[in-house]
PDB file of C-alpha atoms in Angstrom:
ATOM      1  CA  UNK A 159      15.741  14.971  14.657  1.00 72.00           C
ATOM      2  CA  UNK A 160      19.110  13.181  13.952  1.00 78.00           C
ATOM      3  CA  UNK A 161      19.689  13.690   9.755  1.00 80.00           C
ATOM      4  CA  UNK A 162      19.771   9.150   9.875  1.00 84.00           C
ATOM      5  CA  UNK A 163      16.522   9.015  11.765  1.00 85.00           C
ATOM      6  CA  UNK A 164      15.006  11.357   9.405  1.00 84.00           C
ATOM      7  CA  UNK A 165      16.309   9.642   6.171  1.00 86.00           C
ATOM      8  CA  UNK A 166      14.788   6.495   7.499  1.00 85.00           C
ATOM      9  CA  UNK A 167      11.486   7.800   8.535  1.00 87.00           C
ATOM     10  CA  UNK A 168      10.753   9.946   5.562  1.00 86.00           C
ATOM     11  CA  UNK A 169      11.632   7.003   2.980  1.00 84.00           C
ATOM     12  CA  UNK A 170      10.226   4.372   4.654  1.00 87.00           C
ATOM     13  CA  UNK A 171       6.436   5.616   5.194  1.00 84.00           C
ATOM     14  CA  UNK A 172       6.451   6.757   1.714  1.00 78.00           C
ATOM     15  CA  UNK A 173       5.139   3.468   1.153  1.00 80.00           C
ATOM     16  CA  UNK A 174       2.325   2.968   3.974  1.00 84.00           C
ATOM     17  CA  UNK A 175      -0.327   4.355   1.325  1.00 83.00           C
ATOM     18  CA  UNK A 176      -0.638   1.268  -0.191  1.00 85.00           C
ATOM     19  CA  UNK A 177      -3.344  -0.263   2.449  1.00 88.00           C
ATOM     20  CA  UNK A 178      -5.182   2.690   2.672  1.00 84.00           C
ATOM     21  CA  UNK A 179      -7.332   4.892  -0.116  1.00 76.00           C
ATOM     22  CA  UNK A 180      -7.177   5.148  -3.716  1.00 74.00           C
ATOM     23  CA  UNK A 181      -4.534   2.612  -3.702  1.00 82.00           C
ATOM     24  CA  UNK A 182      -4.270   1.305  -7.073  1.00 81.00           C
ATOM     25  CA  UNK A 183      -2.655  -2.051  -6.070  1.00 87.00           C
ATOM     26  CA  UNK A 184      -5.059  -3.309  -4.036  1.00 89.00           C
ATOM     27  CA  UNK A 185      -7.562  -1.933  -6.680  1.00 86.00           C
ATOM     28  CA  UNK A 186      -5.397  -4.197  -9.247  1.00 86.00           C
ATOM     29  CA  UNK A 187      -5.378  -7.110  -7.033  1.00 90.00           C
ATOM     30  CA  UNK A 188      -8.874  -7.150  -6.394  1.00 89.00           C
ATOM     31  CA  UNK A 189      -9.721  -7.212 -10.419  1.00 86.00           C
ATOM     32  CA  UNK A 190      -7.161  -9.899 -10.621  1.00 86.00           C
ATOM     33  CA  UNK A 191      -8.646 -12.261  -7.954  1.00 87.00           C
ATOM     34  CA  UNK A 192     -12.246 -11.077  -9.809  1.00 84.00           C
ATOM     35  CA  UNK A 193     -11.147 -12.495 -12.666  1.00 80.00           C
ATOM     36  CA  UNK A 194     -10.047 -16.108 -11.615  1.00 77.00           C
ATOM     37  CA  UNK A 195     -13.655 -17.067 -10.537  1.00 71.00           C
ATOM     38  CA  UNK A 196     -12.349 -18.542  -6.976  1.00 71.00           C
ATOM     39  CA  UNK A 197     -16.425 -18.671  -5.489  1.00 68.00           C
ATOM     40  CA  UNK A 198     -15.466 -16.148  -2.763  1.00 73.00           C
ATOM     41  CA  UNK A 199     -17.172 -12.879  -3.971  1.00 79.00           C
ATOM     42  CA  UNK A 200     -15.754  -9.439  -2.371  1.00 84.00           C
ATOM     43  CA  UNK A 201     -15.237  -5.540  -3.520  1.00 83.00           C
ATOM     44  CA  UNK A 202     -12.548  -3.633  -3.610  1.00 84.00           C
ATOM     45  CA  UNK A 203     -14.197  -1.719  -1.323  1.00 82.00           C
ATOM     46  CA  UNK A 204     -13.903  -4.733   1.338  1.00 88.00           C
ATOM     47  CA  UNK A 205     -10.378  -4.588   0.344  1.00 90.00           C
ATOM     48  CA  UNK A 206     -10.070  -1.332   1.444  1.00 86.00           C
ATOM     49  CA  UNK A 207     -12.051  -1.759   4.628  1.00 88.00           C
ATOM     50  CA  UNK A 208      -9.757  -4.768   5.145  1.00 91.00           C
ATOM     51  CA  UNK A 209      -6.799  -2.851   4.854  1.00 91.00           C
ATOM     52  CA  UNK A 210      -7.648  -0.477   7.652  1.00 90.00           C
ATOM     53  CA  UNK A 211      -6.598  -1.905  10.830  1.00 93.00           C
ATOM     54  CA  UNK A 212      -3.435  -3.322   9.307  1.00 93.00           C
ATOM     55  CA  UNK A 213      -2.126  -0.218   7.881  1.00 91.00           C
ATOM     56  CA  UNK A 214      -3.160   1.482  10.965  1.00 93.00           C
ATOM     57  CA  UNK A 215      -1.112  -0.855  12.974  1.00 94.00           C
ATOM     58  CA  UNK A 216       2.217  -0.249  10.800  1.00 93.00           C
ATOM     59  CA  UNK A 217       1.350   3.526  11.045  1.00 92.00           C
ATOM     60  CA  UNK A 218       1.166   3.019  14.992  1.00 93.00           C
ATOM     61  CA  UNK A 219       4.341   0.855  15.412  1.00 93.00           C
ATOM     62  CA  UNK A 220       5.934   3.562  13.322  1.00 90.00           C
ATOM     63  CA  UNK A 221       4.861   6.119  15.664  1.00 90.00           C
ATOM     64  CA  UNK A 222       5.842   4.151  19.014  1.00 91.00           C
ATOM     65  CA  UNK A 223       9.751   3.448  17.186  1.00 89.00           C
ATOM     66  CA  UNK A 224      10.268   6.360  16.496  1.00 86.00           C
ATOM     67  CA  UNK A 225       8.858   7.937  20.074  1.00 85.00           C
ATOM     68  CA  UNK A 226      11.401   5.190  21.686  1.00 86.00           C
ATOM     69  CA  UNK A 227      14.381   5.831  19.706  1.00 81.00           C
ATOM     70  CA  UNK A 228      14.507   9.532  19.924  1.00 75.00           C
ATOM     71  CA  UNK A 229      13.702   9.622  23.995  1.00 68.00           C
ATOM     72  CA  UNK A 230      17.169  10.820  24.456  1.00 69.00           C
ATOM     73  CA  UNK A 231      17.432  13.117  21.627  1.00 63.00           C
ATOM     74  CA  UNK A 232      19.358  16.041  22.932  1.00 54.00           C
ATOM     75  CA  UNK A 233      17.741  18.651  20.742  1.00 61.00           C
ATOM     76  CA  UNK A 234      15.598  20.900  22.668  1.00 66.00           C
ATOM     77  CA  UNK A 235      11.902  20.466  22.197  1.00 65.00           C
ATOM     78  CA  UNK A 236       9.729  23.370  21.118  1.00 70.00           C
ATOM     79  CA  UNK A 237       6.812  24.602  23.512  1.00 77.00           C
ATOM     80  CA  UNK A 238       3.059  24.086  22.624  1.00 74.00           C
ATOM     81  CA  UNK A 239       1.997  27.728  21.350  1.00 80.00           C
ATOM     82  CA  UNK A 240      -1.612  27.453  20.665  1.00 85.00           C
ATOM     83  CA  UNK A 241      -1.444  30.538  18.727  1.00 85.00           C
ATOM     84  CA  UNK A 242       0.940  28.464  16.419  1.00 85.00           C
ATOM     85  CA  UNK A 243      -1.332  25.654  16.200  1.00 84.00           C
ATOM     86  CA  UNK A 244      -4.379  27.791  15.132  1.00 89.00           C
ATOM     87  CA  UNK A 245      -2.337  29.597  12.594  1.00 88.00           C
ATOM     88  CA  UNK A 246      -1.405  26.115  11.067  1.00 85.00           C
ATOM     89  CA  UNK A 247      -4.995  24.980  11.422  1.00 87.00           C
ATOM     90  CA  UNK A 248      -5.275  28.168   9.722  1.00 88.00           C
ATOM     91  CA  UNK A 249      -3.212  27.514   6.670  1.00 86.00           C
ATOM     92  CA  UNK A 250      -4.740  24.023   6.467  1.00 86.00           C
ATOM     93  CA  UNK A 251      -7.885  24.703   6.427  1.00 87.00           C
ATOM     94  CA  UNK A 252      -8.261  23.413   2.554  1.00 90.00           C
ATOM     95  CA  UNK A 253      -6.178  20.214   3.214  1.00 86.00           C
ATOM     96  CA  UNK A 254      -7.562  19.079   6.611  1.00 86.00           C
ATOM     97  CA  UNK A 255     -11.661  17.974   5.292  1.00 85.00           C
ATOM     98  CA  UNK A 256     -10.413  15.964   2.325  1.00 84.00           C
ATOM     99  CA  UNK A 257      -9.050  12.894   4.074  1.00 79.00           C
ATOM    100  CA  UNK A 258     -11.978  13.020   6.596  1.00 80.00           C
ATOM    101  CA  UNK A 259     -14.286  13.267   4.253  1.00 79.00           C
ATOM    102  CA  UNK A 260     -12.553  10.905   1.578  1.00 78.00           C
ATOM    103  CA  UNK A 261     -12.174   7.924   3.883  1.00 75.00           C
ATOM    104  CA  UNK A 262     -15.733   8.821   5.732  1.00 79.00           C
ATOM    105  CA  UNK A 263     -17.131   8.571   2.736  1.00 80.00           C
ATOM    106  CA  UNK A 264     -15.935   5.321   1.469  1.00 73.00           C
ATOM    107  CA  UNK A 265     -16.389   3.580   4.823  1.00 71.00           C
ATOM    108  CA  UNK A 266     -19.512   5.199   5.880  1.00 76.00           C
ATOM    109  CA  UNK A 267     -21.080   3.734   2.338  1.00 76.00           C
ATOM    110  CA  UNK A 268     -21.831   7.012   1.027  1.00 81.00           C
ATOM    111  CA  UNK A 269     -19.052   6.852  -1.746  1.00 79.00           C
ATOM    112  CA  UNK A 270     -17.735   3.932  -3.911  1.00 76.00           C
ATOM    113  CA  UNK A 271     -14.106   3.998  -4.588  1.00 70.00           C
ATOM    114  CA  UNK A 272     -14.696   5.619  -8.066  1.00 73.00           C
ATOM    115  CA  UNK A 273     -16.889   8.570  -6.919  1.00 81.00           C
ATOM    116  CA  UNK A 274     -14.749   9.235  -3.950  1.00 79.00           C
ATOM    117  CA  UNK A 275     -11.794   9.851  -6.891  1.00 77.00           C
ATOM    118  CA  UNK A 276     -13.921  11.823  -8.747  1.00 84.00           C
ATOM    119  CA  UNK A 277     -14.931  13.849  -6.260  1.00 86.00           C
ATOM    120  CA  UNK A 278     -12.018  14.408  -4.525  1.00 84.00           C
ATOM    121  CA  UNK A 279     -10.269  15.042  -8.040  1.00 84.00           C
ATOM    122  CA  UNK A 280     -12.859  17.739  -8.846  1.00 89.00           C
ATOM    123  CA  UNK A 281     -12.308  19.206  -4.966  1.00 89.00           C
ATOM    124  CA  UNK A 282      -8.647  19.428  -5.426  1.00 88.00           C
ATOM    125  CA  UNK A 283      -8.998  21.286  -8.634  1.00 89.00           C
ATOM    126  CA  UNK A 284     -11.277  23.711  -7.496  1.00 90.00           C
ATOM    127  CA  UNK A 285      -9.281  24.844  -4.455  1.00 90.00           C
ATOM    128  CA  UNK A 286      -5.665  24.533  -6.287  1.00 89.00           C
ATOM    129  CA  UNK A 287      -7.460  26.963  -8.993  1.00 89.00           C
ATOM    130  CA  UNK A 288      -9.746  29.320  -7.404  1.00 90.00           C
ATOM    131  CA  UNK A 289      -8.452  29.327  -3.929  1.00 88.00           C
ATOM    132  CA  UNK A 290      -4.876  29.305  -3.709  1.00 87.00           C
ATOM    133  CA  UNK A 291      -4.551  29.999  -7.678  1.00 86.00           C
ATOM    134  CA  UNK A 292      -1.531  27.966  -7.448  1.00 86.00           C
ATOM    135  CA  UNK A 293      -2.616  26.105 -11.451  1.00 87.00           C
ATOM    136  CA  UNK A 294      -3.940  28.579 -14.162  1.00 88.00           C
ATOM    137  CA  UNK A 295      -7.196  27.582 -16.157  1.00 88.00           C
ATOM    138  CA  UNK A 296      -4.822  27.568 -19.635  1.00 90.00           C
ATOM    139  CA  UNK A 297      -2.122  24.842 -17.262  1.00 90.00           C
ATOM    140  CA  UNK A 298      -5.346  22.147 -17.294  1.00 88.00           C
ATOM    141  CA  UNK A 299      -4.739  20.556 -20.350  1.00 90.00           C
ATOM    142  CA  UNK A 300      -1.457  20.039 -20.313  1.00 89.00           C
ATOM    143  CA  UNK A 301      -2.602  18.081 -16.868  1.00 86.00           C
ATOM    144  CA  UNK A 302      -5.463  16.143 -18.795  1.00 87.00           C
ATOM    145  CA  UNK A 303      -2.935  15.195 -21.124  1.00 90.00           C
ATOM    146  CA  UNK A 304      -0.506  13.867 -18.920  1.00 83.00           C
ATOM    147  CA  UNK A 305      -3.130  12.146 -16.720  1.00 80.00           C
ATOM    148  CA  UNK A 306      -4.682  10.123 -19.794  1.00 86.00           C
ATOM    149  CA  UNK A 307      -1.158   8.962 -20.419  1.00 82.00           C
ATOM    150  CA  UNK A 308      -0.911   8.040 -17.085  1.00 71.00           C
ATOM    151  CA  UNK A 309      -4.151   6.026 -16.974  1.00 75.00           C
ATOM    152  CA  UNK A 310      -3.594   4.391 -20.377  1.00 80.00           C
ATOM    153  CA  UNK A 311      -0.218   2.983 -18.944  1.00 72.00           C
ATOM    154  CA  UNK A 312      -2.527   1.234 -16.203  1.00 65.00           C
ATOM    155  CA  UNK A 313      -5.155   0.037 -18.251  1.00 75.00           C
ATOM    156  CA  UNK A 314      -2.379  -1.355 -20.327  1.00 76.00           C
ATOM    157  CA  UNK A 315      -0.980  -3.283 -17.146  1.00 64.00           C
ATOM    158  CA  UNK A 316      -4.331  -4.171 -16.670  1.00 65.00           C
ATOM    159  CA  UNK A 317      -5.206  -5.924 -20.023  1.00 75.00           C
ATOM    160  CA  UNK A 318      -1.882  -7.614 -19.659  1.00 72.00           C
ATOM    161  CA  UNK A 319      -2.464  -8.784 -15.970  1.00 63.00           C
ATOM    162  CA  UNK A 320      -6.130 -10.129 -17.187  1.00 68.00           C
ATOM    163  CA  UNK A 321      -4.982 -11.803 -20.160  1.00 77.00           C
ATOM    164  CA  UNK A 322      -1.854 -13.777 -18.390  1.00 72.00           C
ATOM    165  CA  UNK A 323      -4.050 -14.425 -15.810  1.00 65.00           C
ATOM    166  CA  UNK A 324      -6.616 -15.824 -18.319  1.00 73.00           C
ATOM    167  CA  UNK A 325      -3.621 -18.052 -19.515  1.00 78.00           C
ATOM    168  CA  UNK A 326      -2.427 -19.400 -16.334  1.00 70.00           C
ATOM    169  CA  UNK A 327      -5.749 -20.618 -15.212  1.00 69.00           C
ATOM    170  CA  UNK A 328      -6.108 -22.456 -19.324  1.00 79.00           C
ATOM    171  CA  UNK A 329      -2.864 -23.928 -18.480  1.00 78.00           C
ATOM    172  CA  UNK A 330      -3.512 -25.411 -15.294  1.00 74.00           C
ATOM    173  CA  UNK A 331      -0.483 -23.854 -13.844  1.00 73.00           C
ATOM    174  CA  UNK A 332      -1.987 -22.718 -10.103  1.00 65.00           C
ATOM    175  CA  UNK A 333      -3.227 -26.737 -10.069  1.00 70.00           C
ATOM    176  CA  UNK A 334       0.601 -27.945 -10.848  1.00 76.00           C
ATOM    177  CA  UNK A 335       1.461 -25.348  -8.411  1.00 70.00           C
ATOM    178  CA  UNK A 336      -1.156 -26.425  -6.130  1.00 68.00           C
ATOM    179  CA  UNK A 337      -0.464 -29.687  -6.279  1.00 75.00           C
ATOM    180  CA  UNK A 338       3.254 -29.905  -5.953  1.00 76.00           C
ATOM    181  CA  UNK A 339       3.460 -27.394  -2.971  1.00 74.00           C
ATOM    182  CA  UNK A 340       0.892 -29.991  -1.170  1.00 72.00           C
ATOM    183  CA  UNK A 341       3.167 -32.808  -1.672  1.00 76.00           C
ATOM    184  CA  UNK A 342       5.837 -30.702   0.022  1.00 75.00           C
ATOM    185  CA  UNK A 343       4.685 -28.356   2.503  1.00 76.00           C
ATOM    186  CA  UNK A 344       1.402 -29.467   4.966  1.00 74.00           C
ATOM    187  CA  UNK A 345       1.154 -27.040   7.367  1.00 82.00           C
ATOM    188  CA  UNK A 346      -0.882 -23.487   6.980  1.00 86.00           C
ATOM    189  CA  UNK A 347       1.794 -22.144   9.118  1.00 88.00           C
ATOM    190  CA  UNK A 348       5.274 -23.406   7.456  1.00 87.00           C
ATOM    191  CA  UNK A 349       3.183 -21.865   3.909  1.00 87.00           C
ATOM    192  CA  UNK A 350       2.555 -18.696   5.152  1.00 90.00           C
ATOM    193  CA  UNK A 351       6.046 -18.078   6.408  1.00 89.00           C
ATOM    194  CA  UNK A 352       7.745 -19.441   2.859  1.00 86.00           C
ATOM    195  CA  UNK A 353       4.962 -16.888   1.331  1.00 88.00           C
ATOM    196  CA  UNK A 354       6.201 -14.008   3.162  1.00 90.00           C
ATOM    197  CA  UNK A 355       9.859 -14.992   2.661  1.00 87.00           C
ATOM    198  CA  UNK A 356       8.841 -15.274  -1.473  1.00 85.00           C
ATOM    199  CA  UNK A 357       6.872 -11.684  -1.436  1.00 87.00           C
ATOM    200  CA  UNK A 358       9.798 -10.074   0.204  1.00 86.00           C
ATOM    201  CA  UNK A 359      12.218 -11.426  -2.035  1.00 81.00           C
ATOM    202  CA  UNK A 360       9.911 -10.601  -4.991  1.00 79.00           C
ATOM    203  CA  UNK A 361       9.374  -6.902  -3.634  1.00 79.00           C
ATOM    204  CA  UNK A 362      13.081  -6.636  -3.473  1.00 78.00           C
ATOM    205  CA  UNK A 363      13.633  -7.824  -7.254  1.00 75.00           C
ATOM    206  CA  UNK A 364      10.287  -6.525  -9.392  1.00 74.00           C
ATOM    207  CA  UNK A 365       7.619  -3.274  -9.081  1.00 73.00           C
ATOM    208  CA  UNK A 366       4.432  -3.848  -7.172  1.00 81.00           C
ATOM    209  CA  UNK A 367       2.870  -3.956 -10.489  1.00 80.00           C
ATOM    210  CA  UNK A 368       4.822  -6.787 -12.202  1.00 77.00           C
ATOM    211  CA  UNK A 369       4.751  -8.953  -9.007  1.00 81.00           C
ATOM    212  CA  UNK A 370       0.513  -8.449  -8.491  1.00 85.00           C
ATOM    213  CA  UNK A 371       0.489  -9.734 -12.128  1.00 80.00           C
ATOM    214  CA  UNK A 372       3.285 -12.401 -11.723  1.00 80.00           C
ATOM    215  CA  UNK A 373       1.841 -13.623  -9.056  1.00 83.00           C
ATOM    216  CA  UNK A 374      -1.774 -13.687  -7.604  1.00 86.00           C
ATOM    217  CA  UNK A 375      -2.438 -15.905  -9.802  1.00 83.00           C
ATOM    218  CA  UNK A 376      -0.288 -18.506  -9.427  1.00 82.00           C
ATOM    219  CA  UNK A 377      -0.614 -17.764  -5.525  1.00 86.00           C
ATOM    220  CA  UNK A 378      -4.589 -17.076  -4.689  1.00 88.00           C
ATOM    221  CA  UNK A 379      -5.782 -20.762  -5.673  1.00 84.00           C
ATOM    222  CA  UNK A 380      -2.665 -22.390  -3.302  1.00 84.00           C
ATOM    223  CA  UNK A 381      -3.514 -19.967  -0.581  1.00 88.00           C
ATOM    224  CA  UNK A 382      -7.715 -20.861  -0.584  1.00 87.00           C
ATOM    225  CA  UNK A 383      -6.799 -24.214  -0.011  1.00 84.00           C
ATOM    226  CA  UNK A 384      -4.661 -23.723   3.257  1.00 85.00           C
ATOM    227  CA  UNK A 385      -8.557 -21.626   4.312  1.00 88.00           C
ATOM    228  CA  UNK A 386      -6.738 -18.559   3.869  1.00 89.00           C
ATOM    229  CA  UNK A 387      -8.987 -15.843   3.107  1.00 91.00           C
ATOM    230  CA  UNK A 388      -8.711 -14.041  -0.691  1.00 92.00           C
ATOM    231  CA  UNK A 389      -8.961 -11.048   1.162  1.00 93.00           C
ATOM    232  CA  UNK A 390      -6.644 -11.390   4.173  1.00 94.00           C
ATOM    233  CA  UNK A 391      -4.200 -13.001   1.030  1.00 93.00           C
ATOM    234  CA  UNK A 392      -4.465  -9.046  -0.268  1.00 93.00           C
ATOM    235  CA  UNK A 393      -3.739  -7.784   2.486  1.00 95.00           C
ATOM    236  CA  UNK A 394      -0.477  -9.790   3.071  1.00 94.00           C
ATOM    237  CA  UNK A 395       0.423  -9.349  -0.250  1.00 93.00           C
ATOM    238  CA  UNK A 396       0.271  -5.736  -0.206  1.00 93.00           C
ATOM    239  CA  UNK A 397       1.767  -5.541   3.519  1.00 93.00           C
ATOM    240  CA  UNK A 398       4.955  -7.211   1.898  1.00 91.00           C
ATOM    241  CA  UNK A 399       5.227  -5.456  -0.945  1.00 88.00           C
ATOM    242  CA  UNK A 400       5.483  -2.187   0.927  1.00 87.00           C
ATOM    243  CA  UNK A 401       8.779  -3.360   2.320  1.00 88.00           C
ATOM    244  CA  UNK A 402      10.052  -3.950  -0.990  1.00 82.00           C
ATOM    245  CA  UNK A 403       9.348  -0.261  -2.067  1.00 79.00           C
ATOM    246  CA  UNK A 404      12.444   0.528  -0.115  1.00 82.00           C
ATOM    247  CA  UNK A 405      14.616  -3.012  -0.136  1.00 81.00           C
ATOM    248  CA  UNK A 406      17.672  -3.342  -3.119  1.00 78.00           C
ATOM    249  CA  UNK A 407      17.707  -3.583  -5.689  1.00 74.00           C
ATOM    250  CA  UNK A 408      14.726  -2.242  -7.340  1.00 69.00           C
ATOM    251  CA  UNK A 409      13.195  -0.320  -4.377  1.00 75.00           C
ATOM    252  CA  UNK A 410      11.944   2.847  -5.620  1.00 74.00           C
ATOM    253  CA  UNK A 411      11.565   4.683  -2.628  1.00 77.00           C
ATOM    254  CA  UNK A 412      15.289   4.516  -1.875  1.00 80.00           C
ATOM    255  CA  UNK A 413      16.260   6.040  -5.448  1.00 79.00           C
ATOM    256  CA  UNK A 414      13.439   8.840  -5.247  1.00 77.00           C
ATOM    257  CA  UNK A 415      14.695   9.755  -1.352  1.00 81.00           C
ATOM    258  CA  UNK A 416      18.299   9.247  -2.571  1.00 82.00           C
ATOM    259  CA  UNK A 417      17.550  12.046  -5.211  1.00 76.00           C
ATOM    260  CA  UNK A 418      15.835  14.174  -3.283  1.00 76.00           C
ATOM    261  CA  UNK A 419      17.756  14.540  -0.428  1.00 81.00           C
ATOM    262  CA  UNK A 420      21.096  14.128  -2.547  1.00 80.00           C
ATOM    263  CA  UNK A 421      22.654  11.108  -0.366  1.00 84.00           C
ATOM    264  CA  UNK A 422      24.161   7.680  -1.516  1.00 86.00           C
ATOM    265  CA  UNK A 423      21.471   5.322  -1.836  1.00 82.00           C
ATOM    266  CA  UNK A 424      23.416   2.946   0.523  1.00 85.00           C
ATOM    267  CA  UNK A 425      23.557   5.543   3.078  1.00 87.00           C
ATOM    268  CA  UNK A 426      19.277   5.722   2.350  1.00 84.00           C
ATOM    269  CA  UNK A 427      19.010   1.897   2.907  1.00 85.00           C
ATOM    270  CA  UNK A 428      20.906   1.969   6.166  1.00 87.00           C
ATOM    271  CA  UNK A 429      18.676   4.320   7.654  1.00 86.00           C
ATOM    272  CA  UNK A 430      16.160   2.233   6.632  1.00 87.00           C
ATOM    273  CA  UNK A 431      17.039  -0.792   8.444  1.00 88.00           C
ATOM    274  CA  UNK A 432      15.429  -0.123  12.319  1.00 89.00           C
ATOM    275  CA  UNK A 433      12.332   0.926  10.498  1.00 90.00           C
ATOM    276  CA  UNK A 434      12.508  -2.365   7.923  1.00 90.00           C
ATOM    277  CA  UNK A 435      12.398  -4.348  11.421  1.00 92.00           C
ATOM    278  CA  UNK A 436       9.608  -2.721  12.912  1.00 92.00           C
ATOM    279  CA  UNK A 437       7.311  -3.296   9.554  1.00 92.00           C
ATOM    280  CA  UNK A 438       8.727  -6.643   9.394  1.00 93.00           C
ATOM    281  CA  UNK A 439       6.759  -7.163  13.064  1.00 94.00           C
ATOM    282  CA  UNK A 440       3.957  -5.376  11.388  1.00 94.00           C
ATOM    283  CA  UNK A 441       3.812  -8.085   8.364  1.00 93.00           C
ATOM    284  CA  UNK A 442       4.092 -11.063  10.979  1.00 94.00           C
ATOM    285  CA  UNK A 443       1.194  -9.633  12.766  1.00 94.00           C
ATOM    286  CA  UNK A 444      -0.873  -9.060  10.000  1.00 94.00           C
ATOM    287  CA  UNK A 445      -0.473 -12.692   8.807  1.00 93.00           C
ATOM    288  CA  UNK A 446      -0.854 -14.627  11.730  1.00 92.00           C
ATOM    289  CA  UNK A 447      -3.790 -12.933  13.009  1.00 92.00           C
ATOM    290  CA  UNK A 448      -6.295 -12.943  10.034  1.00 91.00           C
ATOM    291  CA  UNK A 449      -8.825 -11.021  12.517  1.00 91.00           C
ATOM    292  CA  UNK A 450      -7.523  -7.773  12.272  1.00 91.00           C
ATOM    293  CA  UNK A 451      -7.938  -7.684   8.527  1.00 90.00           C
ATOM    294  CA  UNK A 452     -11.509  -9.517   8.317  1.00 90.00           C
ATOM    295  CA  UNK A 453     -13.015  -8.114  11.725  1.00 89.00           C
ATOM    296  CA  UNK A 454     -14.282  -5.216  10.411  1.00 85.00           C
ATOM    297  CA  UNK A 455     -15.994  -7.461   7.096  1.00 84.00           C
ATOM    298  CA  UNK A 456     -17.540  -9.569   9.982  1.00 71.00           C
ATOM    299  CA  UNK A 457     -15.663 -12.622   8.113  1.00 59.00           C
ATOM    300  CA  UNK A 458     -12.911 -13.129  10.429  1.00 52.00           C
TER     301      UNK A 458
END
């Protein structure tokens, strides 16, 4: 593939993880909305079953792009060896079962979101040590270490997202909000496009994490009373914010690829662009038909 296509590709569905399983936004979002008492009572694990078909769609728009835009690529394409393909299989014979079984076992209601990352935690360690002895034993707790930091830096963003959240709602703030974006703005569909123009422009300033705690609250209570589902809200939250992982100034996917592949991070963002346009589709999809999120929750 063309060195732009693949630039484009490779940093922009860094970011597609964040509708599907463990994402820790959504998981974030969920406790947030949890927290506010709004009278609509959901899981995370709705959130994830919600996020399905919409990060499916992205996936498969992704897919048909970049089928279209390389039909008259001039590279020679490689034959189908099956021998190849069963020597890959082959070599992949460890990786293939765990997101079957992962997502299988979340959906199918075999697994809550917390066993399925334990498990898959403890299946990952036993194959990286015993299998392809790629970590020594006396390595794991270094790793423990560096995971609890990890996961006290979250609960920290947690306690803070709770306790501003607590302190918006004591304020009255979403109410002010509520009530001066009535005054202004009376149609469901005029709100929702201003919402995704706001959660692009906040994706492109602040991290996912600052912007879930920023703003859910001030934005769930507005959004509930334009009928708009908590849920589907998550889902167009998250579907937004996904663009802003690789959208100046702060997107981090277009420093990390910039790094890695050792380009100018304006050269990263242009091949970005055709990709951008295709999620963007993806995001007005997702918002204007609230079925494809809820259908699956039998809420739509």
């Amino acid at each position: 593939y063309r060195e732009k296509f693949s630039l484009g590709l490779v940093t922009t569905s860094g970011s597609l993880g964040l509708l599907f399983p463990p994402s820790l936004p959504l998981i974030l979002y969920g406790v947030i909305v949890q927290q506010m008492s709004i009278g609509q009572q959901f899981s995370i694990d709705d959130l994830f079953l919600a996020g399905l078909l919409p990060g499916l769609l992205m996936v498969v728009l992704l897919t048909v792009w970049s089928l279209w835009s390389n039909r008259t690529n001039a590279m020679p394409p490689s034959r189908f060896s099956p021998k190849e393909a069963l020597r890959a299989l082959r070599e992949a014979a460890w990786e293939i079962p765990l997101p079957l079984f992962l997502i299988g076992g979340i959906y199918g209601g075999f697994l809550a979101i917390s066993e399925a990352a334990a498990v898959t935690a403890m299946y990952v360690l036993v194959v990286e040590v015993f299998v392809y002895k790629e970590i020594k034993i006396s390595q794991l707790p270094g790793f423990m270490r560096d995971s609890m930091v990890m996961v006290g830096g979250i609960l920290l963003i947690l306690a803070v997202s709770l306790a501003f959240t607590n302190f918006l709602i004591d304020a009255e703030i979403p109410m002010m909000l509520f009530d001066l974006i009535q005054t202004h703005i009376g149609n469901k569909i005029v709100f929702l496009i201003l919402l995704n123009g706001l959660l692009l422009l906040l994706g492109a300033i602040l991290d996912i994490f600052s912007a879930l705690v920023i703003m859910v609250p001030l934005i769930v209570p507005v959004a509930l009373s334009y009928g708009i589902s908590p849920i589907h809200l998550g889902i167009i939250f998250l579907a937004n914010m996904q663009i802003g992982y690789f959208t100046p100034p702060v997107g981090m996917n277009l420093f990390i690829a910039s790094y890695r592949f050792e380009k100018p991070v304006t050269e990263i963002y242009r091949a970005t662009i055709p990709f951008m346009i295709v999620l963007l589709a993806a995001v007005l999809c997702i918002t204007y038909w609230p079925d494809l999120s809820l259908v699956l929750l039998d809420r739509n």
